[in-house]
Coordinates of N, CA and C in Angstrom, one line a residue:
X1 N -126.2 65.5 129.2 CA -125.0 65.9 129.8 C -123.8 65.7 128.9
X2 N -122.8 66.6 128.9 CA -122.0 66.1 128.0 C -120.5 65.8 128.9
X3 N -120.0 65.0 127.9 CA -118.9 64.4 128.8 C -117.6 65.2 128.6
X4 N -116.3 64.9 129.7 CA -115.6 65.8 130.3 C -114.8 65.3 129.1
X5 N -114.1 66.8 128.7 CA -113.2 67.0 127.9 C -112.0 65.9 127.9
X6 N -111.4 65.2 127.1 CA -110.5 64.1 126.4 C -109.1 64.8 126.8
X7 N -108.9 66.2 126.5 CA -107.7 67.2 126.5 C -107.2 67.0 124.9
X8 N -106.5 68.1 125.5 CA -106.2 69.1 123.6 C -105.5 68.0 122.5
X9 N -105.9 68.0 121.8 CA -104.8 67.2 120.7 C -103.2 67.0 121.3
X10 N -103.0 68.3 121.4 CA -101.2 68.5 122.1 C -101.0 67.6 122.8
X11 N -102.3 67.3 123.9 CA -101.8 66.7 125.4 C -101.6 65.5 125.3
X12 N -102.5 64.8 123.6 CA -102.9 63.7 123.6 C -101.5 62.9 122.8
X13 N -100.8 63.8 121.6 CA -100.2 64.0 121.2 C -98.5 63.6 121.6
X14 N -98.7 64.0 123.0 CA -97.7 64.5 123.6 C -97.2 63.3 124.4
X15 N -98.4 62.7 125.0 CA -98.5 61.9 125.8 C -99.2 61.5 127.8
X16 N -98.8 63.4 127.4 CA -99.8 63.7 128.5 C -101.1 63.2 128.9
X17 N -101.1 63.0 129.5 CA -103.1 61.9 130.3 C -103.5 63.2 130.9
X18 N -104.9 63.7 131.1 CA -105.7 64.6 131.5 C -105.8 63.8 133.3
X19 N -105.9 64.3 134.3 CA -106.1 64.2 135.7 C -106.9 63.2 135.9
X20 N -108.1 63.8 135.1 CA -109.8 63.1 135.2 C -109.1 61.5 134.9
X21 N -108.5 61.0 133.8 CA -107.9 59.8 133.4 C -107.0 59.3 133.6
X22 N -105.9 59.6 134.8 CA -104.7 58.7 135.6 C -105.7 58.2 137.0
X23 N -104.9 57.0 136.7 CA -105.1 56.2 137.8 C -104.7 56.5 139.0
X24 N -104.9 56.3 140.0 CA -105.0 57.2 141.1 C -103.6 56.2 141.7
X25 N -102.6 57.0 142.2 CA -101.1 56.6 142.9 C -101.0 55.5 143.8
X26 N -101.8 54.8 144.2 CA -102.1 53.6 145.2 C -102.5 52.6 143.9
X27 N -103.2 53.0 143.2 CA -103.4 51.6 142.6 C -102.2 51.3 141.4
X28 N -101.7 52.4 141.1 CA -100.2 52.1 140.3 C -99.6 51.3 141.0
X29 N -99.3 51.6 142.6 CA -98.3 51.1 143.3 C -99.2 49.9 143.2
X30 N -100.1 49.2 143.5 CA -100.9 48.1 143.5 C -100.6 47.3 142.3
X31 N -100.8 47.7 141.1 CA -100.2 47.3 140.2 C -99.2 46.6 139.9
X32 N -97.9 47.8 140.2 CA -96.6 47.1 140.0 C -96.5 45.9 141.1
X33 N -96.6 46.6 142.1 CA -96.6 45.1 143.5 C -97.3 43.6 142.8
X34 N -98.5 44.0 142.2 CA -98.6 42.7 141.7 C -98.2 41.9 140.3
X35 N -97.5 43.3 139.4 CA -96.9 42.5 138.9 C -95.7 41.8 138.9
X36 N -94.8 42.8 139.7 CA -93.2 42.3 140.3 C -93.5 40.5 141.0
X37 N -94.6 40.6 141.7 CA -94.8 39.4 142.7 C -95.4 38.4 141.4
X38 N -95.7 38.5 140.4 CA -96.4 37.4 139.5 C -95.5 36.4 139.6
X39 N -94.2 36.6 139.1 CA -93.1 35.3 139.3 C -93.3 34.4 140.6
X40 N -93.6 35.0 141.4 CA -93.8 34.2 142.6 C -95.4 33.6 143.0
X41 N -96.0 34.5 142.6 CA -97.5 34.1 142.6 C -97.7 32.8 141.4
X42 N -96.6 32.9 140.6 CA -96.8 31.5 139.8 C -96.6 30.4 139.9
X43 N -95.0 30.9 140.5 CA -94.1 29.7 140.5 C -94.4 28.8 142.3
X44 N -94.7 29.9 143.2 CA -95.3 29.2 144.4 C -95.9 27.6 144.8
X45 N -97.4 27.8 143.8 CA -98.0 27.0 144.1 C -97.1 25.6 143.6
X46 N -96.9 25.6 142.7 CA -95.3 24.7 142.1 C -94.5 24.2 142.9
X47 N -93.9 25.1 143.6 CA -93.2 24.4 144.3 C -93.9 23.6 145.8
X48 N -94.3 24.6 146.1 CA -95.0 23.9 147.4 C -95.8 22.3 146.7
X49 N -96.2 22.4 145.8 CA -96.5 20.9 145.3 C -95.4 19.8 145.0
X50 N -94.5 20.2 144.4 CA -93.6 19.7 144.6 C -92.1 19.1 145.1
X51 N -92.5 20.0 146.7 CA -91.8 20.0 148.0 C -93.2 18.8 148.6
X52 N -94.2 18.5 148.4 CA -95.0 17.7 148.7 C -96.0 18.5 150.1
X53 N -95.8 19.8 150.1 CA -96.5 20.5 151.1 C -98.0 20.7 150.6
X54 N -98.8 21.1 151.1 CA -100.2 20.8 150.9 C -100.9 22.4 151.2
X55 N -101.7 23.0 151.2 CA -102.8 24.1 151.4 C -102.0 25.5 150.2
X56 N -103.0 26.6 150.3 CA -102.3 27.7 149.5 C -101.8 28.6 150.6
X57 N -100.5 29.0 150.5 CA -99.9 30.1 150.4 C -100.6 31.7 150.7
X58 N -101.3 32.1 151.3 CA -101.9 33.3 151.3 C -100.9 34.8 151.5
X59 N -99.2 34.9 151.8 CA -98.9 35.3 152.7 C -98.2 36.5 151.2
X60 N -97.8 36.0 149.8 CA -97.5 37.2 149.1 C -99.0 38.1 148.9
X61 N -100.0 37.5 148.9 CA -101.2 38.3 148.6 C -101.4 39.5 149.7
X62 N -101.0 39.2 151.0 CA -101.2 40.4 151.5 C -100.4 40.7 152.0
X63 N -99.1 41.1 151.6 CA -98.1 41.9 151.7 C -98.2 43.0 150.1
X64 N -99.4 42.8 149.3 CA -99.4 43.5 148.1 C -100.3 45.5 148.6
X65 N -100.7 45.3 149.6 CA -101.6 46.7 149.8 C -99.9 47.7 150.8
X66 N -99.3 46.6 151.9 CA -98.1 47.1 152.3 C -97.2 48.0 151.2
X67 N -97.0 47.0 149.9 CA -96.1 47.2 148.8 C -96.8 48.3 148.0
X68 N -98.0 48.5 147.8 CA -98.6 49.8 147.3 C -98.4 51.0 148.3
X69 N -98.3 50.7 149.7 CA -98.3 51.8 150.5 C -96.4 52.5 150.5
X70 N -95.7 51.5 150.3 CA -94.3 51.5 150.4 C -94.1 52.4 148.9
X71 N -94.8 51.8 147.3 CA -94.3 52.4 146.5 C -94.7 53.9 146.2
X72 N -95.7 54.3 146.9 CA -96.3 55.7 147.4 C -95.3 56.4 148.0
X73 N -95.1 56.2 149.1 CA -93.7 56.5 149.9 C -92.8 57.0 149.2
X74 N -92.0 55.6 148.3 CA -90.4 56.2 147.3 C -91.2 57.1 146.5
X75 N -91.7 57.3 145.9 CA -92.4 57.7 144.7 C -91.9 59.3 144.9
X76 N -93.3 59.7 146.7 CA -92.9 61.3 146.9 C -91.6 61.1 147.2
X77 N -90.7 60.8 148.1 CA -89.6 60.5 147.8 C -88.3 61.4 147.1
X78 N -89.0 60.3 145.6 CA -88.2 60.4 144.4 C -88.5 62.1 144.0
X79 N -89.9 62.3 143.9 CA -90.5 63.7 143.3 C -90.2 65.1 144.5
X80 N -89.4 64.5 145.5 CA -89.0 65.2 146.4 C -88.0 67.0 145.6
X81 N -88.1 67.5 146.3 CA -87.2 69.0 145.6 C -85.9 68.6 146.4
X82 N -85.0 68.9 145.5 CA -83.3 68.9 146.0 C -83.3 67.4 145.9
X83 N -84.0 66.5 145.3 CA -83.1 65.3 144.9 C -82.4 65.2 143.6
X84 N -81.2 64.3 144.1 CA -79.9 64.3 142.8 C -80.5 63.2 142.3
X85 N -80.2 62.9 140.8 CA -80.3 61.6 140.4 C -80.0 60.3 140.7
X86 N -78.8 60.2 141.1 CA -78.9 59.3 141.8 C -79.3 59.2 143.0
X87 N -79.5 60.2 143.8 CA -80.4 59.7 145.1 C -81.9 59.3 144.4
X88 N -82.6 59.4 143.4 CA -83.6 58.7 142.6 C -83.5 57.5 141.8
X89 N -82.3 57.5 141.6 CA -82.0 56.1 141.3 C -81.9 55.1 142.5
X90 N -81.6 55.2 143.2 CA -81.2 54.5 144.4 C -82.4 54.0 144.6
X91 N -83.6 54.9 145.4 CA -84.5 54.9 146.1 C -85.5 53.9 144.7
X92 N -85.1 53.6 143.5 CA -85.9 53.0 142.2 C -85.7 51.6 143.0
X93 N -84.2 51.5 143.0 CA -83.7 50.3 142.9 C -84.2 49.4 144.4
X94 N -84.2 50.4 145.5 CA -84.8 49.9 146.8 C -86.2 49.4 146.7
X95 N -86.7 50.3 145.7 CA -88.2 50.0 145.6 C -88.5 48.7 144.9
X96 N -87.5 48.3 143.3 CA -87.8 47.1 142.8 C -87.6 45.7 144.0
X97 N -86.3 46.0 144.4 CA -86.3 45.1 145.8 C -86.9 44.9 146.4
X98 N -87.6 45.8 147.1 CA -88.5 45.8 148.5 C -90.1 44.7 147.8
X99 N -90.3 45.3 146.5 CA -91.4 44.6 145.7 C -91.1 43.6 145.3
X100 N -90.1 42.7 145.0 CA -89.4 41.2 144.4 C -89.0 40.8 145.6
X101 N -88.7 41.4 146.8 CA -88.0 40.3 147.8 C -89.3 40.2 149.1
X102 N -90.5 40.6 149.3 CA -91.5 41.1 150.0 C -92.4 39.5 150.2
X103 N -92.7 39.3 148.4 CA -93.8 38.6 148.2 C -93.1 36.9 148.6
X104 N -91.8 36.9 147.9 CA -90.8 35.9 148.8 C -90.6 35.3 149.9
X105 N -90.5 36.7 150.8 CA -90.7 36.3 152.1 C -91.7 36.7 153.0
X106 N -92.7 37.2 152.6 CA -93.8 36.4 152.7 C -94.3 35.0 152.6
X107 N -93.7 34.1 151.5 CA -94.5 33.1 151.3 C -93.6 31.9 152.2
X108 N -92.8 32.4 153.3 CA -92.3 31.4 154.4 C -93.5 30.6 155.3
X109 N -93.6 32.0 156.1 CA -94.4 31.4 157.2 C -95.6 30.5 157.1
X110 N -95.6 29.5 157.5 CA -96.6 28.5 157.4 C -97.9 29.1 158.1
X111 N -98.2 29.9 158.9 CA -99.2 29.8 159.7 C -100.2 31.0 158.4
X112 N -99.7 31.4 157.4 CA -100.3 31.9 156.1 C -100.8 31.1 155.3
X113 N -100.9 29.4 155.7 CA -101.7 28.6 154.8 C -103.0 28.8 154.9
X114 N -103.6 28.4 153.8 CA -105.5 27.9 154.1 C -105.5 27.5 153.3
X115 N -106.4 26.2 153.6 CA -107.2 25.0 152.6 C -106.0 23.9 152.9
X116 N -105.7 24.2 154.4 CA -104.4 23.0 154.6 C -104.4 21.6 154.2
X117 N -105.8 21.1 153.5 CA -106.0 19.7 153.1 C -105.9 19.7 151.5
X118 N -105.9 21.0 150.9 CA -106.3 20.9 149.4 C -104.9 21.2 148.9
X119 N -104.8 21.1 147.9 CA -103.4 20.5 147.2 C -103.5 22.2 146.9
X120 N -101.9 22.7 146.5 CA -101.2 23.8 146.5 C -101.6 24.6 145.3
X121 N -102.1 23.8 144.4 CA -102.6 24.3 142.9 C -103.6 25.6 143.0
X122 N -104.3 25.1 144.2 CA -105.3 25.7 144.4 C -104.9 27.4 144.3
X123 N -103.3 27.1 144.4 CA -103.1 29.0 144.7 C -103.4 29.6 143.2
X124 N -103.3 28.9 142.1 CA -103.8 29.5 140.8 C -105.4 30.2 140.7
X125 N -106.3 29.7 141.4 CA -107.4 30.1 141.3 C -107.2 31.4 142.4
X126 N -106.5 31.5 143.6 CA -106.5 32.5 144.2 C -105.8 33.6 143.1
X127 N -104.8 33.3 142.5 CA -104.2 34.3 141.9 C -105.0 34.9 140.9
X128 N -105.9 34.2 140.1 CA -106.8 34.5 139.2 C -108.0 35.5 140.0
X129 N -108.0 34.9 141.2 CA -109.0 35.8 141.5 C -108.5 37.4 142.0
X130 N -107.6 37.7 142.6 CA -106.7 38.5 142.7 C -106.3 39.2 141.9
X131 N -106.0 38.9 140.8 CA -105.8 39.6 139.7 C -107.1 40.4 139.0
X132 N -108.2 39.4 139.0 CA -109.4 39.5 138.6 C -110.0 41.4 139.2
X133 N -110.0 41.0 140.5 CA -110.4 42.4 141.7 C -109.4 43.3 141.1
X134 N -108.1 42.9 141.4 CA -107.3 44.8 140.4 C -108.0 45.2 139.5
X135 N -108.4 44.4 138.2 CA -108.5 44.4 137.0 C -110.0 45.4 137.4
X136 N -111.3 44.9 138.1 CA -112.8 45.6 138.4 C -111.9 46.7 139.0
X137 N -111.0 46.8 139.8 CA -111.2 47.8 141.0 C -110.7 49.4 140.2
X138 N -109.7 48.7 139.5 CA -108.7 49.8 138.8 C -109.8 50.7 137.7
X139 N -110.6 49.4 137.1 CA -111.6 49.8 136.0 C -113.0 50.9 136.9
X140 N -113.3 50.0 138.2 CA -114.4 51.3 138.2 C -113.9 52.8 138.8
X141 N -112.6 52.6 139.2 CA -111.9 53.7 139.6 C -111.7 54.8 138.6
X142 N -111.4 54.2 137.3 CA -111.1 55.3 136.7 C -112.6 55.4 135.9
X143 N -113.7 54.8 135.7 CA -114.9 55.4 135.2 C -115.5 55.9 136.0
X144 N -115.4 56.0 137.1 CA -115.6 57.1 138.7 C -115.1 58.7 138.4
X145 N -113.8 58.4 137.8 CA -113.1 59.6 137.7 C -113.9 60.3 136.3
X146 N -113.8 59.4 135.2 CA -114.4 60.1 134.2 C -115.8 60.7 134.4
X147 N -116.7 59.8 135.1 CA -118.1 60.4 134.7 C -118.0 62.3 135.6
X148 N -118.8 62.8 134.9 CA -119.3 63.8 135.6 C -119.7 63.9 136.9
X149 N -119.5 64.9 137.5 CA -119.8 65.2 138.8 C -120.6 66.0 139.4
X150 N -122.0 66.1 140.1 CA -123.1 67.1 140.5 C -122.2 68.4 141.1

């Protein structure tokens, strides 16, 4: 079998990415959402340890598929026909907010704890594992996209 064309020099060149090899627009927005939220996904477990609170935090982790569905949204949005630049700018700026203030408030409500006996640290291993699943999910997505198709 031979494998699907890389694209022309120009494209490669250029900067352009071939279809077959962008990541599909949910997992960008997945992406960004979890990287915007890392500050908080760090500094969390920290504090709640040393506020003397106890279990992990579950409540930025899943407000991160909302934040992918949200940065979909502005995106068409932005790519919309008859938008001014700054109505693109605007709708940027709503989006970095809505991703930095989400995972924050999220991580209020108490009834989003688990492992209410184990100390707060524990949220680092969540985060590692979290991170871990983007990292497989994003990867078999785009060798899905690359391989050939019957």
């Amino acid at each position: 079998m031979t494998r699907p064309a890389e694209g022309t020099m120009e494209e490669r060149a250029s900067g352009d990415v071939p279809e077959t090899v962008r990541r599909p627009r949910y997992l960008e927005g997945l992406y960004l959402s979890y990287l915007l939220a890392t500050p908080t996904h760090g500094l969390l477990p920290l504090v709640r340890r040393l506020a003397g609170g106890t279990g992990v935090q579950t409540g930025p982790y899943l407000v991160l598929p909302v934040n992918a569905g949200v940065h979909g949204w502005i995106k068409r949005y932005q790519r919309a026909d008859g938008r001014t630049p700054r109505q693109r700018s605007v709708a940027g700026w709503v989006l970095v907010t809505w991703q930095l203030g989400t995972p924050v408030l999220a991580s209020v409500p108490r009834q989003m704890v688990v492992l209410r006996g184990r100390s707060p640290l524990w949220g680092y291993l969540l985060n590692l594992v979290v991170g871990a699943s983007l990292d497989v999910l994003v990867w078999w997505r785009v060798r899905r996209r690359r391989s050939p198709r019957p």
